[in-house]
Short mmCIF file of N, CA and C in Angstrom, two decimals:
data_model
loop_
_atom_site.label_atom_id
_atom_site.label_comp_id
_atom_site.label_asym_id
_atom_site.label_seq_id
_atom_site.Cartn_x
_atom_site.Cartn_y
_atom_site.Cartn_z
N UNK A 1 2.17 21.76 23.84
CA UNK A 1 2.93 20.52 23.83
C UNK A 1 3.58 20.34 25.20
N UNK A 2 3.72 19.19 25.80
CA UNK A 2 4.50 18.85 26.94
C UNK A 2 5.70 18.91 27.05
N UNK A 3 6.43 18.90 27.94
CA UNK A 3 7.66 19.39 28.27
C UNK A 3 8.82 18.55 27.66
N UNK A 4 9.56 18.51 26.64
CA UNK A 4 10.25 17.30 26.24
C UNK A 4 11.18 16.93 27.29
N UNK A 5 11.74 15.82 26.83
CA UNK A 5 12.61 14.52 28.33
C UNK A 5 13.81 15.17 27.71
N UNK A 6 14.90 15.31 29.24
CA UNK A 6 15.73 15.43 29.11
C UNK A 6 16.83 14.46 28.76
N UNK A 7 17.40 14.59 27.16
CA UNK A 7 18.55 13.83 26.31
C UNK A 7 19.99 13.60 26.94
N UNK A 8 20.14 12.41 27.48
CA UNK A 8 19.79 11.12 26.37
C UNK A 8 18.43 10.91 26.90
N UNK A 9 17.90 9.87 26.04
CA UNK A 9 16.62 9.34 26.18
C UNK A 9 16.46 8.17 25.56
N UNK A 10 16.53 6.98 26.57
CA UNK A 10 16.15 5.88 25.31
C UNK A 10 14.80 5.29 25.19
N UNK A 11 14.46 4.67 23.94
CA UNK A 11 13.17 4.47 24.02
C UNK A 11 13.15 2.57 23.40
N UNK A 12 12.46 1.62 24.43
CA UNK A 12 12.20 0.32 23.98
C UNK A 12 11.78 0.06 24.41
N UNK A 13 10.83 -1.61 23.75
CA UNK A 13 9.56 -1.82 23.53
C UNK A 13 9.88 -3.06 25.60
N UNK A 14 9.43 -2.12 26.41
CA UNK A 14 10.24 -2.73 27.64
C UNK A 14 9.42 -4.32 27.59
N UNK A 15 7.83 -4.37 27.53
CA UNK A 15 7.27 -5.25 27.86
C UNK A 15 7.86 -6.47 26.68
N UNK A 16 7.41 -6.25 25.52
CA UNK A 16 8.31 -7.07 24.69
C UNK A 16 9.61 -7.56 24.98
N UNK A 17 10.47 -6.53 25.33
CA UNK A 17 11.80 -7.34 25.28
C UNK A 17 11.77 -8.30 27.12
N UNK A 18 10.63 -7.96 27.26
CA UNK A 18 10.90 -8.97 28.98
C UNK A 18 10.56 -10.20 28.70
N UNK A 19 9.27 -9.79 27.72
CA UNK A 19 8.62 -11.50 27.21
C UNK A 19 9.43 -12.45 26.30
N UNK A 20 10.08 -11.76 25.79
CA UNK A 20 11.07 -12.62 24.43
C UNK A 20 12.33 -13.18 25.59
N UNK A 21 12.82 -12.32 26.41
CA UNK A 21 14.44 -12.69 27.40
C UNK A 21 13.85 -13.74 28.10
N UNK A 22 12.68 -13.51 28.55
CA UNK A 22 11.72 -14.63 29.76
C UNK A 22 11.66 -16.01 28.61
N UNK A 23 11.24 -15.72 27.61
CA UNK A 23 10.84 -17.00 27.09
C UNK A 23 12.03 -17.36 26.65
N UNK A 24 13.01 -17.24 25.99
CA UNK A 24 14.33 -17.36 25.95
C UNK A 24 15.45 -18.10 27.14
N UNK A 25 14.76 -17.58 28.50
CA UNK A 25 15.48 -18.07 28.89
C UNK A 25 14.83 -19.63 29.68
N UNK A 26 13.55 -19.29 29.68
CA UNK A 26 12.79 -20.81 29.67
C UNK A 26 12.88 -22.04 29.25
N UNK A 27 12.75 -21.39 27.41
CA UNK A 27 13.28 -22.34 26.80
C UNK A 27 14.83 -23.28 26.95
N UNK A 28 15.73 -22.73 27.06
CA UNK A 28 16.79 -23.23 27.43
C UNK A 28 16.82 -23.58 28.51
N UNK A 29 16.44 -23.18 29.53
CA UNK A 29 16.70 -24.33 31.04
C UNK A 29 15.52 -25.76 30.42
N UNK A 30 14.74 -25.46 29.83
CA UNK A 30 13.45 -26.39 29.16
C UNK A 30 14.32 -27.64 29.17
N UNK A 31 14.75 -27.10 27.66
CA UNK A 31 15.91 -27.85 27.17
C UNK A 31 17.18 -28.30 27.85
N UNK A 32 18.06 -27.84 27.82
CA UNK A 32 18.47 -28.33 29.14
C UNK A 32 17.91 -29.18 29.69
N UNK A 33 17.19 -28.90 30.53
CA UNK A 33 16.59 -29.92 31.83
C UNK A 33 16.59 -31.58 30.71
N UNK A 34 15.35 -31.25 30.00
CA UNK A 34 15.55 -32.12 29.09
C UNK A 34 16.35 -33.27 28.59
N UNK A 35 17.35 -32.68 27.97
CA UNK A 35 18.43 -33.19 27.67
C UNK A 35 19.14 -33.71 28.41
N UNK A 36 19.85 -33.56 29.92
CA UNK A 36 20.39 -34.21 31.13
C UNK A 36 19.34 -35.36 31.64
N UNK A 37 18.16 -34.97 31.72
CA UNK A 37 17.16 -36.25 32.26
C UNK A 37 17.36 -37.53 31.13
N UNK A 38 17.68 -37.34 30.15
CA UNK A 38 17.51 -38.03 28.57
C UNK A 38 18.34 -39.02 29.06
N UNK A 39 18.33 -40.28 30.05
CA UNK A 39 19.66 -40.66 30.21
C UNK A 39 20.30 -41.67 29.06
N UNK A 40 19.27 -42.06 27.96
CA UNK A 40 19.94 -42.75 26.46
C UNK A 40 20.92 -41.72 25.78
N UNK A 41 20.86 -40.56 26.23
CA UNK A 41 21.22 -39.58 25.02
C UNK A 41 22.91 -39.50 25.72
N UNK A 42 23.98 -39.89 24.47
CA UNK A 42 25.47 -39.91 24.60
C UNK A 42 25.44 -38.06 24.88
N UNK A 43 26.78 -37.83 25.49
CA UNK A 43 27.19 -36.68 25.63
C UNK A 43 26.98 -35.42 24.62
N UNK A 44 27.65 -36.13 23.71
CA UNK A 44 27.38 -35.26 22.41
C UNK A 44 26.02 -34.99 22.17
N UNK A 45 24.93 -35.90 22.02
CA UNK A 45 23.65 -35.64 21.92
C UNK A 45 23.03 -34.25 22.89
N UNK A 46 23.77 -34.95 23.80
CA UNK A 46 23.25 -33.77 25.11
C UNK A 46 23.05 -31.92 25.05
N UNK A 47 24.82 -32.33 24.54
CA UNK A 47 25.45 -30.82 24.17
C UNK A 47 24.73 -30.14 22.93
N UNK A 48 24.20 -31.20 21.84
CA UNK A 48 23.52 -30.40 20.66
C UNK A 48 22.21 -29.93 21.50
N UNK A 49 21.47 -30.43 22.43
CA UNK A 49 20.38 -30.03 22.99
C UNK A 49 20.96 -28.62 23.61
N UNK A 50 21.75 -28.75 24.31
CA UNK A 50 22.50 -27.36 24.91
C UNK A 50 22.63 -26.38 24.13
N UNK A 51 23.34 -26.50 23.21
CA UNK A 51 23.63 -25.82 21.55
C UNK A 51 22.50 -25.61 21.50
N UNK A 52 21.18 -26.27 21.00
CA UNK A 52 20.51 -25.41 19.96
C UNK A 52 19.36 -24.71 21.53
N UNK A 53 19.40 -25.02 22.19
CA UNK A 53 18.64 -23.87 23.94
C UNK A 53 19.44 -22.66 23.34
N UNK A 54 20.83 -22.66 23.67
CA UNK A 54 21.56 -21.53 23.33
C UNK A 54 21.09 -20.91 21.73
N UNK A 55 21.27 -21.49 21.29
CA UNK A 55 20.83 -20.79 20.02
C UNK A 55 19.93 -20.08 20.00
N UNK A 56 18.56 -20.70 19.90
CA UNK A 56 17.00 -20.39 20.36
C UNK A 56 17.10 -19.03 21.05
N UNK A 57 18.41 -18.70 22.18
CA UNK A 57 18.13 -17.93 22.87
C UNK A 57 18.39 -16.79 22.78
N UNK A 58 19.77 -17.16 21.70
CA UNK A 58 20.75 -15.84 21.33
C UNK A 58 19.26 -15.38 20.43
N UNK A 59 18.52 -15.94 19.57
CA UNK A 59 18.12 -15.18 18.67
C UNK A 59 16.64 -14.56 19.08
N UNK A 60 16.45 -15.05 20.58
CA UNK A 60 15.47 -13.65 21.40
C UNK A 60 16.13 -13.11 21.56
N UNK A 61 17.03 -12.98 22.44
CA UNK A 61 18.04 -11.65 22.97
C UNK A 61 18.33 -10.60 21.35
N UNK A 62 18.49 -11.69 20.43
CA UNK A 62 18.70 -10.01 19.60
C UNK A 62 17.36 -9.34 19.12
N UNK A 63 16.45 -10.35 19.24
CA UNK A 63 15.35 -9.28 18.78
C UNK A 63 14.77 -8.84 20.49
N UNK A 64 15.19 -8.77 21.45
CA UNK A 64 14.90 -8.06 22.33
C UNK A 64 16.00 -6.77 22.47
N UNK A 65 16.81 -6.91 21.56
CA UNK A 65 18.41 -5.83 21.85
C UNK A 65 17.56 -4.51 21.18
N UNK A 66 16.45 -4.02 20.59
CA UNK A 66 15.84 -3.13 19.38
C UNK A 66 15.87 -1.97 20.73
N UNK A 67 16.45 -0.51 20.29
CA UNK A 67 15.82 0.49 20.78
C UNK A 67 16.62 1.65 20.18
N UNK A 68 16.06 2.80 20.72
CA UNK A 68 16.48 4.15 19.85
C UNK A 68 17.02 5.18 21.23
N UNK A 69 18.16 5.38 20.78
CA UNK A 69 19.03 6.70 21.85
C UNK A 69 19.09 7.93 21.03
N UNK A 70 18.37 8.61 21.85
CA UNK A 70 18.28 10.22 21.39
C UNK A 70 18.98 10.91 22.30
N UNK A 71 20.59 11.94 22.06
CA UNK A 71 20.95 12.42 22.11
C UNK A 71 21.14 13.59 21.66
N UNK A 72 21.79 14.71 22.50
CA UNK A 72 22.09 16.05 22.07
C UNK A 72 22.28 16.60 20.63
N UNK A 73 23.03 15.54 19.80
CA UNK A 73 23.60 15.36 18.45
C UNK A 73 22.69 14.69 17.72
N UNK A 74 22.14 13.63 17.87
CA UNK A 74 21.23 12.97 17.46
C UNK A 74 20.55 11.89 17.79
N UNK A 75 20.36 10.58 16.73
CA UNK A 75 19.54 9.13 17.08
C UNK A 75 20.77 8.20 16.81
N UNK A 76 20.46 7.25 17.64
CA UNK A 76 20.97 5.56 17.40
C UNK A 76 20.23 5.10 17.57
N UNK A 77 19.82 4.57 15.72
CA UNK A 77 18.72 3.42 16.28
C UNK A 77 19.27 2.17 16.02
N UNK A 78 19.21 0.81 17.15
CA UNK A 78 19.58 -0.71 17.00
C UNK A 78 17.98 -1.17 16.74
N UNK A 79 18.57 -2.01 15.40
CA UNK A 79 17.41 -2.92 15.29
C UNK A 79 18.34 -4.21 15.23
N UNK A 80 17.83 -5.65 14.86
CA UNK A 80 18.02 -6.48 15.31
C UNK A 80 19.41 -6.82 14.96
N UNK A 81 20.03 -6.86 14.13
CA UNK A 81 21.15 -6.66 13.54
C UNK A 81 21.80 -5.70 13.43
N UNK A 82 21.33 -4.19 13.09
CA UNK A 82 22.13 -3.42 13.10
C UNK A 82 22.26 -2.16 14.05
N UNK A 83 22.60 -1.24 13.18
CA UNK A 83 23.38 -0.03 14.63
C UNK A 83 23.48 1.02 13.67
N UNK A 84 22.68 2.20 13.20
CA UNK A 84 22.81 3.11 12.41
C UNK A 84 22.78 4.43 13.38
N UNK A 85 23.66 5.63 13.26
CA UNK A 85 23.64 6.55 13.56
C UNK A 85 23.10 7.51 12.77
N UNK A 86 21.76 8.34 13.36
CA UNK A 86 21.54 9.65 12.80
C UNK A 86 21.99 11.27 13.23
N UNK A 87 22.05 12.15 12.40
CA UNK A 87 22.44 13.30 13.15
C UNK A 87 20.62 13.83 12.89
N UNK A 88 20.33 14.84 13.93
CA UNK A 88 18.93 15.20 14.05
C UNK A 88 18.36 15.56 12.45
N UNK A 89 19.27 16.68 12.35
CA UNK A 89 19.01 17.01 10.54
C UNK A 89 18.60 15.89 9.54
N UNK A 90 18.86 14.89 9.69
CA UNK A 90 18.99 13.74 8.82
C UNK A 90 17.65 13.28 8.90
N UNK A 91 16.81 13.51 9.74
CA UNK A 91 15.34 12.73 10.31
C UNK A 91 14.17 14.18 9.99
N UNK A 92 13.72 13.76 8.53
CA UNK A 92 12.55 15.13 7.87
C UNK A 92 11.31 14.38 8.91
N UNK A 93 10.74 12.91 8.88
CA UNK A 93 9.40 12.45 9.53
C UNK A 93 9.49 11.48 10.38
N UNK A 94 9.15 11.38 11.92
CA UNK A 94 8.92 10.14 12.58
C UNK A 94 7.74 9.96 12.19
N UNK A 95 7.14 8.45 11.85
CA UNK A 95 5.71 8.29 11.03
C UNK A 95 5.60 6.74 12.64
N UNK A 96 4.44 6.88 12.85
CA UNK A 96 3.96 5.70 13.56
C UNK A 96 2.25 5.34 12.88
N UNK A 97 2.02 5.08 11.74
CA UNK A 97 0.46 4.76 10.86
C UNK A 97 -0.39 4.04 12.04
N UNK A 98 -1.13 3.75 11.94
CA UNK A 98 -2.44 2.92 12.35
C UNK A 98 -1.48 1.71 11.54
N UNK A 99 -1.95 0.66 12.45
CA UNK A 99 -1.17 -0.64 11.63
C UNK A 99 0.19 -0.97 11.12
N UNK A 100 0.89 -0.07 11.37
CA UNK A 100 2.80 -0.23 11.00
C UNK A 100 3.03 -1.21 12.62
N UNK A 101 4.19 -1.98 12.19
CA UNK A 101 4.38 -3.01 13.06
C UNK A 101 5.45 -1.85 14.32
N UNK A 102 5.86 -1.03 13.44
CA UNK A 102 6.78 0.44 14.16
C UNK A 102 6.85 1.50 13.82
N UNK A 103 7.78 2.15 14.46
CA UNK A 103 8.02 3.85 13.58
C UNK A 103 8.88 3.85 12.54
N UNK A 104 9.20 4.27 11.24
CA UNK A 104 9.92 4.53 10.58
C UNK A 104 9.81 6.09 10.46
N UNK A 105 11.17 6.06 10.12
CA UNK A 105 11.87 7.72 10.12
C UNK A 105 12.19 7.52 8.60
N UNK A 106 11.45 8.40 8.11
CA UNK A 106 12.00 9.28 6.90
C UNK A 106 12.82 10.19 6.64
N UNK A 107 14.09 10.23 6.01
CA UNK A 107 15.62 10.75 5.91
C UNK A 107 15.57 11.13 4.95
N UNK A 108 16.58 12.45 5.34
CA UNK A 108 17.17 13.10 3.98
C UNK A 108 17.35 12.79 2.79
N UNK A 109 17.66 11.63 2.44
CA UNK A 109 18.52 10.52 1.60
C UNK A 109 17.28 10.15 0.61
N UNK A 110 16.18 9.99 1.27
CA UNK A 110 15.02 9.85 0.20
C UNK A 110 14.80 8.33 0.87
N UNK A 111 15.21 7.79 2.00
CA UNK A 111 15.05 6.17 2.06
C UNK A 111 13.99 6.71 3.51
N UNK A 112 13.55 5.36 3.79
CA UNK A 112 13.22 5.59 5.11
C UNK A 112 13.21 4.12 6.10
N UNK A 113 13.71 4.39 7.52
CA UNK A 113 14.82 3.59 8.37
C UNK A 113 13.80 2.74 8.88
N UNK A 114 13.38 1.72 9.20
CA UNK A 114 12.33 1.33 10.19
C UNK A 114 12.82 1.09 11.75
N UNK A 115 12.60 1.72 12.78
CA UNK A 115 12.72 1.40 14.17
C UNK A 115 11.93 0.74 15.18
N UNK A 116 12.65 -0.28 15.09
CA UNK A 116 11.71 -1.12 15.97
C UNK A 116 11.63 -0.87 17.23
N UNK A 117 12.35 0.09 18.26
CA UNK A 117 12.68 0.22 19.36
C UNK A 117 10.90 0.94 19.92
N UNK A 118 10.43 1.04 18.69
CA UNK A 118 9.05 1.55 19.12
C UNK A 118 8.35 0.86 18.42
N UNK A 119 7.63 -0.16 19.19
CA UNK A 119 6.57 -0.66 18.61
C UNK A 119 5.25 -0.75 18.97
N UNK A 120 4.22 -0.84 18.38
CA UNK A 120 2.63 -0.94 19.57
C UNK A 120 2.62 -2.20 19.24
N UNK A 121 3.19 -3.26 19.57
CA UNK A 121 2.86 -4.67 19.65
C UNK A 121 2.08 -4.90 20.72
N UNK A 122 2.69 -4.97 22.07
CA UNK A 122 1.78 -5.06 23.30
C UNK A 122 1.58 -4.12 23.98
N UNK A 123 2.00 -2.61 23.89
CA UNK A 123 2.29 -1.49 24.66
C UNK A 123 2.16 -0.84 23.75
N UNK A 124 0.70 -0.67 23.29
CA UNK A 124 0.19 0.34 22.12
C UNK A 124 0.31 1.84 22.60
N UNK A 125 0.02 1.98 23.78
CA UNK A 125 -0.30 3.26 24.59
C UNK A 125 1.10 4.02 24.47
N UNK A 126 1.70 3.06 25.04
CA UNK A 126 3.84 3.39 25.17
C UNK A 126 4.01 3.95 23.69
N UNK A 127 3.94 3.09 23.04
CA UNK A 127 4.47 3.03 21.64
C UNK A 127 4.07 4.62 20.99
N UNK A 128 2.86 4.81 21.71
CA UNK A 128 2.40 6.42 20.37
C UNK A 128 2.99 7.04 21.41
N UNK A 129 2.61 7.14 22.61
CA UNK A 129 3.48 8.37 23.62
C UNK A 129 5.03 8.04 23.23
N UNK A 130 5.83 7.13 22.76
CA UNK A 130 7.22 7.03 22.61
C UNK A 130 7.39 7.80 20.90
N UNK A 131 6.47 7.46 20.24
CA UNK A 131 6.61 7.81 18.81
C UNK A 131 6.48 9.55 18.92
N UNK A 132 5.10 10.01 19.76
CA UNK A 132 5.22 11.39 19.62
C UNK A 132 6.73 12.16 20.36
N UNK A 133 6.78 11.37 21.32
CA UNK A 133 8.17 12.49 21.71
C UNK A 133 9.29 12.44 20.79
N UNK A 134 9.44 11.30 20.11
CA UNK A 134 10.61 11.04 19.44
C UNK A 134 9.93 12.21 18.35
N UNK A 135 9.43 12.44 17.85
CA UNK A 135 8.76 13.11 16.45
C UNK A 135 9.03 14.69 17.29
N UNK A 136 8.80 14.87 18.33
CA UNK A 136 8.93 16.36 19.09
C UNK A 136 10.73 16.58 19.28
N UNK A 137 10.91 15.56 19.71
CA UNK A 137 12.59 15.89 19.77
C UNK A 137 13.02 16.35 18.66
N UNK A 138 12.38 15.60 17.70
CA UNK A 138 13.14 15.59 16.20
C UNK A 138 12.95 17.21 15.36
N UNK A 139 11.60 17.47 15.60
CA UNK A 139 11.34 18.78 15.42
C UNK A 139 11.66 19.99 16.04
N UNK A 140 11.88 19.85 17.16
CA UNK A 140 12.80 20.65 18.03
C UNK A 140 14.41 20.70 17.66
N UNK A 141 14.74 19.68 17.53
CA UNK A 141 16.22 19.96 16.73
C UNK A 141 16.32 20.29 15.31
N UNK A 142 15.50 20.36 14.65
CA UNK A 142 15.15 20.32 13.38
C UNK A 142 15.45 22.11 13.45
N UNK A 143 14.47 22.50 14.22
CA UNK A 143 14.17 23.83 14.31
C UNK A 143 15.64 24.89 14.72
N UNK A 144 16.43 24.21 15.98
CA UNK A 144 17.74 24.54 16.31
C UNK A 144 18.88 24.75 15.33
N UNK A 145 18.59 23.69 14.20
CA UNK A 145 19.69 23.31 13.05
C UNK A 145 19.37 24.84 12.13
N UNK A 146 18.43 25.30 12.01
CA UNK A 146 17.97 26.11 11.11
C UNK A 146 18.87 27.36 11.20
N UNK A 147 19.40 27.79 10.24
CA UNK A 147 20.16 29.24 10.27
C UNK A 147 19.82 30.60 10.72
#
């Protein structure tokens, strides 16, 4: 096995989140632009064009916010909404299938987490080299925890 990365380590889907912030932020100057050229459109009209650019944009930026921090102690994984902390022990399988949209980690608890911070959407190659180290870290601490 290769040499694992020295922790912290974060892991996200880089090309994805450039294409979603890029188009995000397109869209809104789009708009924008748009909306100021509009010269029928009252103020208020304007500003809802502004408003919903902004909107549009906040909701790439959060699905570009997805990634996983592996630390000494353990994982943080952010997915689009949330923010869950693992301790290493807590993570029995990193699973990346043929065809899963990501990795999900299977936990102690009997549930299992889905992380999007690894995905093979466009960076299939990234995504399994990101899934195996995360799965090597995990087993490596796995192994440390042991009595």
């Amino acid at each position: 096995m290769s040499q694992l990365p020295a922790l912290p380590v974060t892991f996200r889907p880089g090309r994805t989140r450039a294409v979603l912030l890029t188009a995000g932020i397109a869209i809104f100057v789009v708009i924008t632009t748009v909306a100021m050229l509009l010269e029928q459109l009252t103020p208020g009209e304007k500003l809802s064009f502004v408003f919903t650019g902004a909107i549009l944009f906040a909701v790439l930026a959060l699905l570009a916010r997805v990634k996983v921090v592996a630390d000494e102690s353990g994982v943080t994984v952010v997915n689009i909404v949330s923010r869950r902390r693992l301790a290493w022990a807590e993570i029995l399988q990193v699973n990346l299938r043929p065809g899963d949209p990501w990795v999900f980690l299977n936990l102690s608890d009997g549930t299992s987490l889905p992380v999007l911070g690894i995905q093979p959407g466009i960076a299939k190659a990234r995504a399994i080299a990101d899934a195996r180290t995360l799965r090597a870290l995990a087993e490596d601490r796995s192994l440390r925890d042991l009595p």
